[in-house]
Coordinates of C-alpha atoms and ligand atoms in Angstrom, one line a residue:
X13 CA 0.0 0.0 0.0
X14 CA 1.1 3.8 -1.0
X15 CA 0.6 6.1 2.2
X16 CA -3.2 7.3 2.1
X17 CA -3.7 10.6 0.7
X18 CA -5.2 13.1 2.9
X19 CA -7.2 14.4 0.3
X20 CA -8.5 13.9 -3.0
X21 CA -5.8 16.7 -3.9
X22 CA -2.9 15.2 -2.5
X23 CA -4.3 11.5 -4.1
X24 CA -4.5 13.6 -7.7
X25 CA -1.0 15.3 -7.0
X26 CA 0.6 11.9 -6.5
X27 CA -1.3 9.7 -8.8
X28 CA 1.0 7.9 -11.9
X29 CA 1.1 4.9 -14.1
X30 CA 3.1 1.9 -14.3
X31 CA 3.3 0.4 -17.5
X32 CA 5.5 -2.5 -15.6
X33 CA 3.0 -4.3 -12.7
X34 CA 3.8 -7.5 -10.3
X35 CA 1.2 -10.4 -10.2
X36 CA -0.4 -9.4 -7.6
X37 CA -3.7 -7.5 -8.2
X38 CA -6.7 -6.3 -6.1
X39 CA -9.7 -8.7 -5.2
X40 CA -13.0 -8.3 -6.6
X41 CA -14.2 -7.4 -3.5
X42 CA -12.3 -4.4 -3.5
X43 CA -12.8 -3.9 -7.2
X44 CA -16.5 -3.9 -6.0
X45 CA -15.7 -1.3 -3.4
X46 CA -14.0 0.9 -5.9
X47 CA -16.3 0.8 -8.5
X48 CA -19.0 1.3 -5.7
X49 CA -17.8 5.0 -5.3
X50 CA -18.8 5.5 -9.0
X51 CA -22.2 6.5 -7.7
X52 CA -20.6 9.8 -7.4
X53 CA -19.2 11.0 -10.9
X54 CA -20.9 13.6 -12.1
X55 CA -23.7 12.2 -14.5
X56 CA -26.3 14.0 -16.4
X57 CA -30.1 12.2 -15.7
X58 CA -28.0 9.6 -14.0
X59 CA -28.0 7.2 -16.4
X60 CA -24.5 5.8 -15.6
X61 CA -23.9 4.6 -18.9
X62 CA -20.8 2.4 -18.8
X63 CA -19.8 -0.6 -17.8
X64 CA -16.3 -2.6 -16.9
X65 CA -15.6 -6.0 -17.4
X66 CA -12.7 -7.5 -15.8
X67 CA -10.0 -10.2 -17.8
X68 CA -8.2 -12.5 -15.8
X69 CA -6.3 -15.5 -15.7
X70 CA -7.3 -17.0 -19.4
X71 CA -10.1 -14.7 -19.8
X72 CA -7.2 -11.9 -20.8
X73 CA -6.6 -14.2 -23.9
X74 CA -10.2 -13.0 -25.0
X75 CA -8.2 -9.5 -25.3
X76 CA -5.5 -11.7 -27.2
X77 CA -7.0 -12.8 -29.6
X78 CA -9.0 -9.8 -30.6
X79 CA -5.9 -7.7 -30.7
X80 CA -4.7 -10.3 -32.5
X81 CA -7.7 -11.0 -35.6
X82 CA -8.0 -6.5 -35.3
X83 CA -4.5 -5.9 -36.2
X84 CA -3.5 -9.3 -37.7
X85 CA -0.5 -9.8 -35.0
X86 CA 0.7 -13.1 -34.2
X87 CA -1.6 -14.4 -31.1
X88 CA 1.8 -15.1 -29.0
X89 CA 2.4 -11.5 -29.4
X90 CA -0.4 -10.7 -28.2
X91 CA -0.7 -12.9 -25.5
X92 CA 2.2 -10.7 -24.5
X93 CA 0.2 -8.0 -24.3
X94 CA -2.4 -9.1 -23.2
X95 CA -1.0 -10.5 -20.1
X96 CA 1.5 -7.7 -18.9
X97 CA -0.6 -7.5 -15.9
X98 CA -2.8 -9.8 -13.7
X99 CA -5.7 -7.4 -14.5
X100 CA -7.3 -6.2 -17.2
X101 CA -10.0 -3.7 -16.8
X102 CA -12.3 -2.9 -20.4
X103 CA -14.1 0.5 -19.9
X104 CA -17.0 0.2 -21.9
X105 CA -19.3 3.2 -22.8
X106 CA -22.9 1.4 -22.3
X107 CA -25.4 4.2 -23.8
X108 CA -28.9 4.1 -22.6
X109 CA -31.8 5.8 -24.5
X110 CA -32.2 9.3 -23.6
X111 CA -34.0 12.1 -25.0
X112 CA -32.1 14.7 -23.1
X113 CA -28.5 13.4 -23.3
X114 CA -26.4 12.8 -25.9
X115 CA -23.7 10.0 -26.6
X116 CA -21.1 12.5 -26.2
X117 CA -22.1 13.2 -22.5
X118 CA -22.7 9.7 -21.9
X119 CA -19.1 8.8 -22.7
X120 CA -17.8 12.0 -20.4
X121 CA -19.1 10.0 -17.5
X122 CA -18.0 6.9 -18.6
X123 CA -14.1 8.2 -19.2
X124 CA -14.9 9.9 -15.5
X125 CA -15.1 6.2 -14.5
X126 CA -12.0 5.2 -15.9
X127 CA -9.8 7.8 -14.3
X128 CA -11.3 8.1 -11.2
X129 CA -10.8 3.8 -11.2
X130 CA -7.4 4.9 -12.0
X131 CA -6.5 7.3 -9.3
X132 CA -8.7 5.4 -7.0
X133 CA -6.3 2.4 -7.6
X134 CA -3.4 4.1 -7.7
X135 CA -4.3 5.5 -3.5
X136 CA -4.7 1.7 -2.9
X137 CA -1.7 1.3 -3.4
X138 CA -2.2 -0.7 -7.3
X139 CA -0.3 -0.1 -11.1
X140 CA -2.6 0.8 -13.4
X141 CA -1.9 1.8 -16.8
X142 CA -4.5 2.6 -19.3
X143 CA -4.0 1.3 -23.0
X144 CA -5.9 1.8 -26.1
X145 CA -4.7 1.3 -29.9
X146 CA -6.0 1.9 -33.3
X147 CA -7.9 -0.9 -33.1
X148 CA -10.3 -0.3 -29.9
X149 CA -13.3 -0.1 -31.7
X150 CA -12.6 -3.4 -34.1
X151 CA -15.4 -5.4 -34.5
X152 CA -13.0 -8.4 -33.2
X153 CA -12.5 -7.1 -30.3
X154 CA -16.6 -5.7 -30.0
X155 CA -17.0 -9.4 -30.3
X156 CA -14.5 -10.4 -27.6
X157 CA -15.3 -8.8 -24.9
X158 CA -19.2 -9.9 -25.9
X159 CA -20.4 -6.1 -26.3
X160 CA -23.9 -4.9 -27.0
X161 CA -24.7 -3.6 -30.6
X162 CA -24.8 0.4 -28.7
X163 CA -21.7 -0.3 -26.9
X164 CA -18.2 0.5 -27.4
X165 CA -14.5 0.1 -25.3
X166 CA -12.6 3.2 -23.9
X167 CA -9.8 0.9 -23.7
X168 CA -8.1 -1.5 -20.9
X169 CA -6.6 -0.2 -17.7
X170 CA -4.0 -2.6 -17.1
X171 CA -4.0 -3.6 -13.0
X172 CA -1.1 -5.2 -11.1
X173 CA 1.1 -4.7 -7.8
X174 CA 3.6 -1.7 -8.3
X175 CA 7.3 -2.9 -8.0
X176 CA 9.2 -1.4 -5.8
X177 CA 12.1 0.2 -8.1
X178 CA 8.8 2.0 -9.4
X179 CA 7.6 3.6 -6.5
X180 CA 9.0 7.0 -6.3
X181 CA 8.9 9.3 -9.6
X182 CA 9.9 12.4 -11.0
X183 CA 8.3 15.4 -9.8
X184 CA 5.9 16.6 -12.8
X185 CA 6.5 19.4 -15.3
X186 CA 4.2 22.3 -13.6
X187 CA 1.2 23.5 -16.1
X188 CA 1.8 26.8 -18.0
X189 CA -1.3 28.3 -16.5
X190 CA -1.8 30.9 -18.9
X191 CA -2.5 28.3 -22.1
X192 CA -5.3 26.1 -19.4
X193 CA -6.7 28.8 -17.3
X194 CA -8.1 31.3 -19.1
X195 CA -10.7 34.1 -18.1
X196 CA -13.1 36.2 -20.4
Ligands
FMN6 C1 -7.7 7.1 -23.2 C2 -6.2 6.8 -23.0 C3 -5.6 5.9 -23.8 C4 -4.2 5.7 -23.6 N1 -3.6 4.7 -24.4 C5 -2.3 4.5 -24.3 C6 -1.6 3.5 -25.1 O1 -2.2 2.8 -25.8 N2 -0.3 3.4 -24.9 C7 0.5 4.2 -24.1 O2 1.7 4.0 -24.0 N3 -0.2 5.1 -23.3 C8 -1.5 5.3 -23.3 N4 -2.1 6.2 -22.5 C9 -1.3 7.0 -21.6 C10 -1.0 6.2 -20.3 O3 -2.1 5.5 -19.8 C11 -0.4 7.2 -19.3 O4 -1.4 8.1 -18.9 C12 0.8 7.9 -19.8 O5 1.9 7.0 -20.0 C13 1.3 9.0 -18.8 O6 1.6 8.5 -17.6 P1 0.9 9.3 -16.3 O7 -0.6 8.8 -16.3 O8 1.6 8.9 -15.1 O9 1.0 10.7 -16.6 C14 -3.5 6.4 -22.6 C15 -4.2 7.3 -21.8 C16 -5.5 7.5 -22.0 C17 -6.2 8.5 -21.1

């Protein structure tokens, strides 16, 4: 476990990703916990219009051989892939019919998900890295992960223990204020 952030500031301040994860990787019971505080994103009509679905063991070879039929890799490569961590989280945007919000909003909440999962994660003291590829929407992969005709994949944030030569980082480049806050 990192040390607990004192506040969601601090947790955001110190939150990275770890492309490199051990084998070890959080239960579902805490998955369920974590994903439990989803109830919170902000989410227009409350609709909460995603879903995740969590690979592994074998099940990650679903994500194999998708990557590998999308992009017409060889499936040990993409085993490879596949399997750089213990856990493999698809963030899928689930729509749900709604006259006063559109798809676009809808997928805001459901990328809210994902990096709140991530920094939520991250103050439990787990790797996560979050992968996509030209590919994501592939109809190979659609089929692999057993997606509904409205639905669609965000991507796969990548779960494992965080070794210890990874645990401190570089401080990070400060933001040039004047480009992201702007006033009119
Ligand atoms: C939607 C999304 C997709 C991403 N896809 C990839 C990817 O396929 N490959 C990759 O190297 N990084 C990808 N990244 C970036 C990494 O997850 C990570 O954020 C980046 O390496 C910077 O590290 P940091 O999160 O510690 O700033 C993606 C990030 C997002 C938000």
């Amino acid at each position: 476990m990192t040390d607990p952030a004192a506040t969601a500031f601090d947790a955001l301040v110190a939150r990275r990703s770890h492309s490199r994860v051990t084998d070890e990787a959080p239960m579902q019971e805490e998955l369920e916990r974590l994903l439990g505080a989803m109830t919170s994103i902000a989410d227009h009509s409350r609709l909460r219009p995603w879903r995740v679905i969590a690979l592994r063991g074998d099940a990650r070879h679903r994500l194999a051989r998708g990557l590998a039929k999308a992009t017409g890799s060889d499936l040990k490569k993409t085993i490879g892939k596949a399997t750089r961590a213990p856990l493999v989280l698809a963030i899928v945007v689930s729509p749900r019919s709604s006259s006063k919000v559109p798809l676009w909003e809808q997928e805001s909440v459901a990328n809210g998900v994902a990096h709140a999962l991530e920094l939520l994660l991250h103050e439990a003291g787990w790797g996560c890295f979050w992968r996509t590829g030209r590919e994501t929407r592939h109809k190979a992969l659609r089929k692999a992960h057993e997606l509904k005709k409205s639905e669609y994949l965000l991507g796969w944030i990548h779960v494992g223990g965080i070794p210890d030569r990874d645990r401190t980082s570089k401080p990070r480049k400060p933001l040039d204020l004047e480009r992201h806050l702007t006033s009119l």
